[in-house]
mmCIF file of C-alpha atoms in Angstrom:
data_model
loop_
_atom_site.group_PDB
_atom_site.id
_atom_site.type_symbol
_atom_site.label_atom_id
_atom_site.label_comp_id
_atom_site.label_asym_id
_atom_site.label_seq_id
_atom_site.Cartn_x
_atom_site.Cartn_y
_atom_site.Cartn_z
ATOM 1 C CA UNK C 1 37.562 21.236 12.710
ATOM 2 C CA UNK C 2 33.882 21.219 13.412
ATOM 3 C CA UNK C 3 32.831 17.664 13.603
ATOM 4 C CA UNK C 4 29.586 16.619 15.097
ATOM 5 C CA UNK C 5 26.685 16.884 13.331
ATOM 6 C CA UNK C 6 24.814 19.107 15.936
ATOM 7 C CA UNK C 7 28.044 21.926 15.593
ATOM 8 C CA UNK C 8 27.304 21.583 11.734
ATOM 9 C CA UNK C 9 23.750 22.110 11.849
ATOM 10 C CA UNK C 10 23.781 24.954 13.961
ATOM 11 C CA UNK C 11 26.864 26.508 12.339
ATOM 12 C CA UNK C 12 25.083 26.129 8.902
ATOM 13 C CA UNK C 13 22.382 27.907 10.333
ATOM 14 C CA UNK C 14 24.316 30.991 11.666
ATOM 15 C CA UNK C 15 25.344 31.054 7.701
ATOM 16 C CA UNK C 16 21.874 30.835 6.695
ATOM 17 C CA UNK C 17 20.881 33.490 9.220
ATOM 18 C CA UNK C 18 23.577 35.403 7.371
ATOM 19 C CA UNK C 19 22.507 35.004 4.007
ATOM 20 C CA UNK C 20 24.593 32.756 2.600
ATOM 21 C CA UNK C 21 23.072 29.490 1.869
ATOM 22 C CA UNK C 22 25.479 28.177 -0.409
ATOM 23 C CA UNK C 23 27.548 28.489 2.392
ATOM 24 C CA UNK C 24 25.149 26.411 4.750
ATOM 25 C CA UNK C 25 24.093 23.991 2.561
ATOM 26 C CA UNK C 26 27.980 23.248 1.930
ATOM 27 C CA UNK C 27 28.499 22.787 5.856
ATOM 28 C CA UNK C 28 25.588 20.699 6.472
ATOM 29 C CA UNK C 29 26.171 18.454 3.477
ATOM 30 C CA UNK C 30 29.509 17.574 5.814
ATOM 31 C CA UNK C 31 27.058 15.759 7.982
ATOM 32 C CA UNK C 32 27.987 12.556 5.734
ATOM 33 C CA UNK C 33 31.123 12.657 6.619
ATOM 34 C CA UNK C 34 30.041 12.433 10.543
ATOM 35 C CA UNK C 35 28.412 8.403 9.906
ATOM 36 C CA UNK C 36 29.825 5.549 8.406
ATOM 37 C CA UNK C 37 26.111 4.494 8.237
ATOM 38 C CA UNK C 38 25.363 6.166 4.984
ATOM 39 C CA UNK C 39 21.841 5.989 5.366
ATOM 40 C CA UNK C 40 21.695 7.735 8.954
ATOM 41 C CA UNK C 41 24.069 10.497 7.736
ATOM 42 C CA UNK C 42 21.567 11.422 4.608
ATOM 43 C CA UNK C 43 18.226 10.610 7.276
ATOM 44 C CA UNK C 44 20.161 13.679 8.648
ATOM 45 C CA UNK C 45 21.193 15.637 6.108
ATOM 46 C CA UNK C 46 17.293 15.286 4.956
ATOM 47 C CA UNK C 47 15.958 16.253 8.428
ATOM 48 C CA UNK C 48 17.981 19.306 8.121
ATOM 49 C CA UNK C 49 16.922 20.571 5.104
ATOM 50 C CA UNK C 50 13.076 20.033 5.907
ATOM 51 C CA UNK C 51 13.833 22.097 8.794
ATOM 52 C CA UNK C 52 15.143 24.859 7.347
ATOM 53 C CA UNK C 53 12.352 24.762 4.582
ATOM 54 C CA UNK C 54 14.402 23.110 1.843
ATOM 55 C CA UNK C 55 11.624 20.478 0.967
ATOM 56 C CA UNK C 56 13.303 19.866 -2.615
ATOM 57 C CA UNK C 57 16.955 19.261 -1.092
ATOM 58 C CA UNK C 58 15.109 17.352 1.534
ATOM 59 C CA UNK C 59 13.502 15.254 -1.089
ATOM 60 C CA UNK C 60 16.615 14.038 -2.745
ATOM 61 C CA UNK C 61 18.625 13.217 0.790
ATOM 62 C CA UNK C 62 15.460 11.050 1.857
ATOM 63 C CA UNK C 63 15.777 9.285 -1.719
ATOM 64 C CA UNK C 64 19.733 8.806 -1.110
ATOM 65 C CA UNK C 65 18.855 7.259 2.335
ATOM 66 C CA UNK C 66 16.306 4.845 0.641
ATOM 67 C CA UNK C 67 18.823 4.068 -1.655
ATOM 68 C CA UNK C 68 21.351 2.482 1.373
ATOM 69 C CA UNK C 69 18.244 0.931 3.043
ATOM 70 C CA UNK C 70 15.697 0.163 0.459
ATOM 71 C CA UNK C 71 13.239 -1.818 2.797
ATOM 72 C CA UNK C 72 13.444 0.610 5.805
ATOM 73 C CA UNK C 73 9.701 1.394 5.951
ATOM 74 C CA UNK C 74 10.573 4.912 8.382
ATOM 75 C CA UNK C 75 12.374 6.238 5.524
ATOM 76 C CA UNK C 76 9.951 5.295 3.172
ATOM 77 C CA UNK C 77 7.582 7.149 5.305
ATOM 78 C CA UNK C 78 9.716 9.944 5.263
ATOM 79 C CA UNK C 79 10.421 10.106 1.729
ATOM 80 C CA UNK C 80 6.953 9.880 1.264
ATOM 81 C CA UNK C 81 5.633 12.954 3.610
ATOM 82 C CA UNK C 82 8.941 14.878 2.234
ATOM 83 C CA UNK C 83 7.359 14.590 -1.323
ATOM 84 C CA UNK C 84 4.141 15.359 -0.197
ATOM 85 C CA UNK C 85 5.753 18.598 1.214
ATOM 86 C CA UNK C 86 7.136 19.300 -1.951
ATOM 87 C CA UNK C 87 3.960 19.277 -4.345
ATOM 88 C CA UNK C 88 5.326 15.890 -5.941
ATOM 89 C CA UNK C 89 2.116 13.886 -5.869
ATOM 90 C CA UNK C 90 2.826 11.346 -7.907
ATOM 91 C CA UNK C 91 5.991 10.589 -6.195
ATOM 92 C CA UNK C 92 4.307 10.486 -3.091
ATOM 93 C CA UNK C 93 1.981 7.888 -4.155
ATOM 94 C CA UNK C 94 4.897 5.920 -5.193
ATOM 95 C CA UNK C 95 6.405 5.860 -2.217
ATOM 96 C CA UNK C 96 3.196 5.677 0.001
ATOM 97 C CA UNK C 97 2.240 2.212 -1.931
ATOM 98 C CA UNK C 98 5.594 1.128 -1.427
ATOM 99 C CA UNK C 99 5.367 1.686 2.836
ATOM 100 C CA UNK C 100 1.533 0.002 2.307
ATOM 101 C CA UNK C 101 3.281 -3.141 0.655
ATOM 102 C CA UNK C 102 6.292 -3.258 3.713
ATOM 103 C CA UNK C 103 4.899 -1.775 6.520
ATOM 104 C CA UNK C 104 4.204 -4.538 9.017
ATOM 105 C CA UNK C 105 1.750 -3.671 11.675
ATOM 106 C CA UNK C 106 -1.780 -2.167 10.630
ATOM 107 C CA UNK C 107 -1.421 1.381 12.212
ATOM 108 C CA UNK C 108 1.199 1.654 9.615
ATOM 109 C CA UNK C 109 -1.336 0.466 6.915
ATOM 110 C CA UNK C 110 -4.128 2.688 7.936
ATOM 111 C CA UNK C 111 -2.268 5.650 7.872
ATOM 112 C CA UNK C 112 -0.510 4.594 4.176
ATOM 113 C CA UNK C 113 -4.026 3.682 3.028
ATOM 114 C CA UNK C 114 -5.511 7.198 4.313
ATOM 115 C CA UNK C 115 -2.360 9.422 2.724
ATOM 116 C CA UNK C 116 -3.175 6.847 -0.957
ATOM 117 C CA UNK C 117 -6.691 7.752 -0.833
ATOM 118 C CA UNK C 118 -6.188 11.254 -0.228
ATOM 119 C CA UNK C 119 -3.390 12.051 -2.595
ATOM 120 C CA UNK C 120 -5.726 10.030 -5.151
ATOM 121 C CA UNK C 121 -8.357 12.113 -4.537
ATOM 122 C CA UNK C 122 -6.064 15.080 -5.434
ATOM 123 C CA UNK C 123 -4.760 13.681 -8.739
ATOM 124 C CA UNK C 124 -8.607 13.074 -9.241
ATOM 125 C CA UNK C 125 -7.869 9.531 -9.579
ATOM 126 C CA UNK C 126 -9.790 8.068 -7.207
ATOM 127 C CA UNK C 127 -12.881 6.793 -8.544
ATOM 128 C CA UNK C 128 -10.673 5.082 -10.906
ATOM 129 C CA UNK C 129 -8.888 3.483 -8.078
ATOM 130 C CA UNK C 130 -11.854 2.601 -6.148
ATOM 131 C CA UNK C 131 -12.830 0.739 -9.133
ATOM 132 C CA UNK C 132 -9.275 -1.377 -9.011
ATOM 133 C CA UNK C 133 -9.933 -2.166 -5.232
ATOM 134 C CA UNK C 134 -13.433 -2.856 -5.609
ATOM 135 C CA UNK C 135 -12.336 -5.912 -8.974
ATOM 136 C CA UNK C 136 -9.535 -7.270 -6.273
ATOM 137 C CA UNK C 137 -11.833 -7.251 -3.083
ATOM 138 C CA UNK C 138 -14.415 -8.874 -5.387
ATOM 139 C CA UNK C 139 -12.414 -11.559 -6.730
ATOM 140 C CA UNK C 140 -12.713 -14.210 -3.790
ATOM 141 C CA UNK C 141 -16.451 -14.270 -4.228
ATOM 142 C CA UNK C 142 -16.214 -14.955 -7.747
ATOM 143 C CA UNK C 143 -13.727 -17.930 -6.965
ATOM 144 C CA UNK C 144 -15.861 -19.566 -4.327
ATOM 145 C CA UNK C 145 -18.694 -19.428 -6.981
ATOM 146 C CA UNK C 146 -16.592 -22.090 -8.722
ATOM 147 C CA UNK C 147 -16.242 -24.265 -5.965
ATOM 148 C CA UNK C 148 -19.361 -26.224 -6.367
ATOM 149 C CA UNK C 149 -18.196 -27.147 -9.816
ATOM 150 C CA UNK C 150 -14.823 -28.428 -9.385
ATOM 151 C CA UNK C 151 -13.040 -32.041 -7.639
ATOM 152 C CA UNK C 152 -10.192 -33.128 -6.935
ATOM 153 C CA UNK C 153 -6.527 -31.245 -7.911
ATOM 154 C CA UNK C 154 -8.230 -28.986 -9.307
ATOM 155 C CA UNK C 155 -10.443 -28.285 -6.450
ATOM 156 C CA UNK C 156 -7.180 -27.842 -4.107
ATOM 157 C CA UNK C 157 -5.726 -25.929 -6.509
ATOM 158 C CA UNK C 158 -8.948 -23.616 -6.381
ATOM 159 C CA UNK C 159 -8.918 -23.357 -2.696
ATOM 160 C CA UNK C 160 -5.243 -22.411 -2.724
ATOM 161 C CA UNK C 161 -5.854 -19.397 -5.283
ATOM 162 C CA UNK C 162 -9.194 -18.455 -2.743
ATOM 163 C CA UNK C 163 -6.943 -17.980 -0.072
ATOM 164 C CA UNK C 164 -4.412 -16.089 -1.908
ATOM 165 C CA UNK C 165 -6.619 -14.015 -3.356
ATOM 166 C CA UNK C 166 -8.471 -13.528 0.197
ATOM 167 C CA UNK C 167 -5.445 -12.015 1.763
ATOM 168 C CA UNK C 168 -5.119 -9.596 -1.137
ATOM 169 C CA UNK C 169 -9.105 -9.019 -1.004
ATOM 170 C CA UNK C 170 -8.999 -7.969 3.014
ATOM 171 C CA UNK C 171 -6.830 -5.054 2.183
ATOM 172 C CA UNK C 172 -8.209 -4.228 -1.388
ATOM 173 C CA UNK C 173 -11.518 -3.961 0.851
ATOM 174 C CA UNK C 174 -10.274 -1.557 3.329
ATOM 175 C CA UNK C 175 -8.941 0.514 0.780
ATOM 176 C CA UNK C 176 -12.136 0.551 -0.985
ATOM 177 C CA UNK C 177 -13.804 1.763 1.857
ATOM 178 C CA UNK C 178 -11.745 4.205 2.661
ATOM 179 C CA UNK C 179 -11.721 5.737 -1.190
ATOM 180 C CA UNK C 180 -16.017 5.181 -0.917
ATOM 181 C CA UNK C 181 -16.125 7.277 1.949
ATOM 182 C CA UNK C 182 -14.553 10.052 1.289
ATOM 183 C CA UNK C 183 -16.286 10.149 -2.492
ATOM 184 C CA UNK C 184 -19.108 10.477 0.632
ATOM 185 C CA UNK C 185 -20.734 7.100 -0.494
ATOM 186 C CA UNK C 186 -20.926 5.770 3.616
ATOM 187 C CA UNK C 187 -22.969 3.504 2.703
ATOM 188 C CA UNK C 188 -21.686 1.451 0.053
ATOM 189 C CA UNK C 189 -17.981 1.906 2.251
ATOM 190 C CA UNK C 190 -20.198 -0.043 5.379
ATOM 191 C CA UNK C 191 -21.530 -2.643 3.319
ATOM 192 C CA UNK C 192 -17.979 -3.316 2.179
ATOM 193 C CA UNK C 193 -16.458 -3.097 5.500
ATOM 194 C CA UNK C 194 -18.961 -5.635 6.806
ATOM 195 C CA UNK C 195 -18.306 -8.016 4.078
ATOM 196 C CA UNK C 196 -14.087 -7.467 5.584
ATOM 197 C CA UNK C 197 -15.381 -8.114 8.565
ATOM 198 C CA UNK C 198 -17.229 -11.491 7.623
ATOM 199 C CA UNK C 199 -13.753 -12.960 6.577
ATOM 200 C CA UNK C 200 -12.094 -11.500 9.333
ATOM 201 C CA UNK C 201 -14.007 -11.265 12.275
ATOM 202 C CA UNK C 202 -11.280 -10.586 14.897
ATOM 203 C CA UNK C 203 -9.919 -7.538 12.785
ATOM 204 C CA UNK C 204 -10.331 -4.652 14.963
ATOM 205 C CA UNK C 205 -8.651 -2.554 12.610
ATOM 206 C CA UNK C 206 -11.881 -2.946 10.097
#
């Protein structure tokens, strides 16, 4: 009884070679019985099938893996270049905003933001979207107009939104300028990358 999931693979293969894929998709589908980690076993069974240019099959084992380990950002990132592969756009962008949200260090971020602003710009939805980032990046500015007006609670209560809606802003602000330059409007996407950089002046990222 063939066991591990390297024996499986490769005797799928000598099926598909054969002809018969029902035949190796049935003995590679045995990888999850190889893991009692569910999620590694269909990480697997996923990685197989994009291999052997089965981008749909590969789409639904990424999405079973995501399902044992929602908040595991590499399968997200998986899913997300599996859909990609497949001509789902939409479900792409999904899953790409879903890595931007999670995805803890900002080479992650850049390279969610760039796949977003691309795959928008395929679904022709991106001037709509660079409209969305610009209204969020905007939005501290239009707080701190207020502060001149307002004391006491309500003044701390004001500050307390400004720096919630800061963090948001940063990151609304790099997407904006990334969706600005590739409508090829450089120079409104500099002028908004300054304005990042004048809140955050150590962010080498920006």
């Amino acid at each position: 009884e063939v066991g591990d999931e390297a024996h499986l693979i490769s005797l799928g293969e000598q099926y598909a070679l054969m002809g018969d894929m029902e035949a190796a998709r049935k003995t590679w589908r045995r990888i999850l019985k190889v893991h009692d980690d569910k999620a590694t076993a269909w990480r697997l069974l996923a990685e197989t099938y994009a291999a052997h240019d089965l981008p749909d099959e590969a789409v639904g084992a990424y999405r079973s893996a995501v399902e044992e380990r929602p908040g595991d950002v590499g399968l997200l990132r998986s899913l997300a270049l599996a859909q990609e592969r497949s001509d789902d756009r939409e479900g792409a962008v999904g899953t790409w905003e879903r890595v931007h949200a999670l995805t803890p260090d900002d080479r992650g971020r850049r390279e969610a933001r760039q796949w977003l602003v691309r795959l928008y710009g395929g679904l022709k939805r991106l001037p709509r979207m660079v409209e969305q980032w610009r209204s969020v990046f905007d939005r501290p500015a239009t707080l701190r107009r207020r502060l001149k007006s307002t004391e006491g609670e309500e003044l701390s209560v004001l500050q307390a939104e400004i720096e919630e809606a800061l963090e948001r802003g940063l990151e609304a602000g790099r997407l904006l300028a990334e969706g600005l330059a590739r409508l090829d409007r450089g120079a409104e996407a500099e002028e908004v990358l300054r304005r990042v950089l004048a809140d955050a002046p150590g962010d080498i990222d920006t």
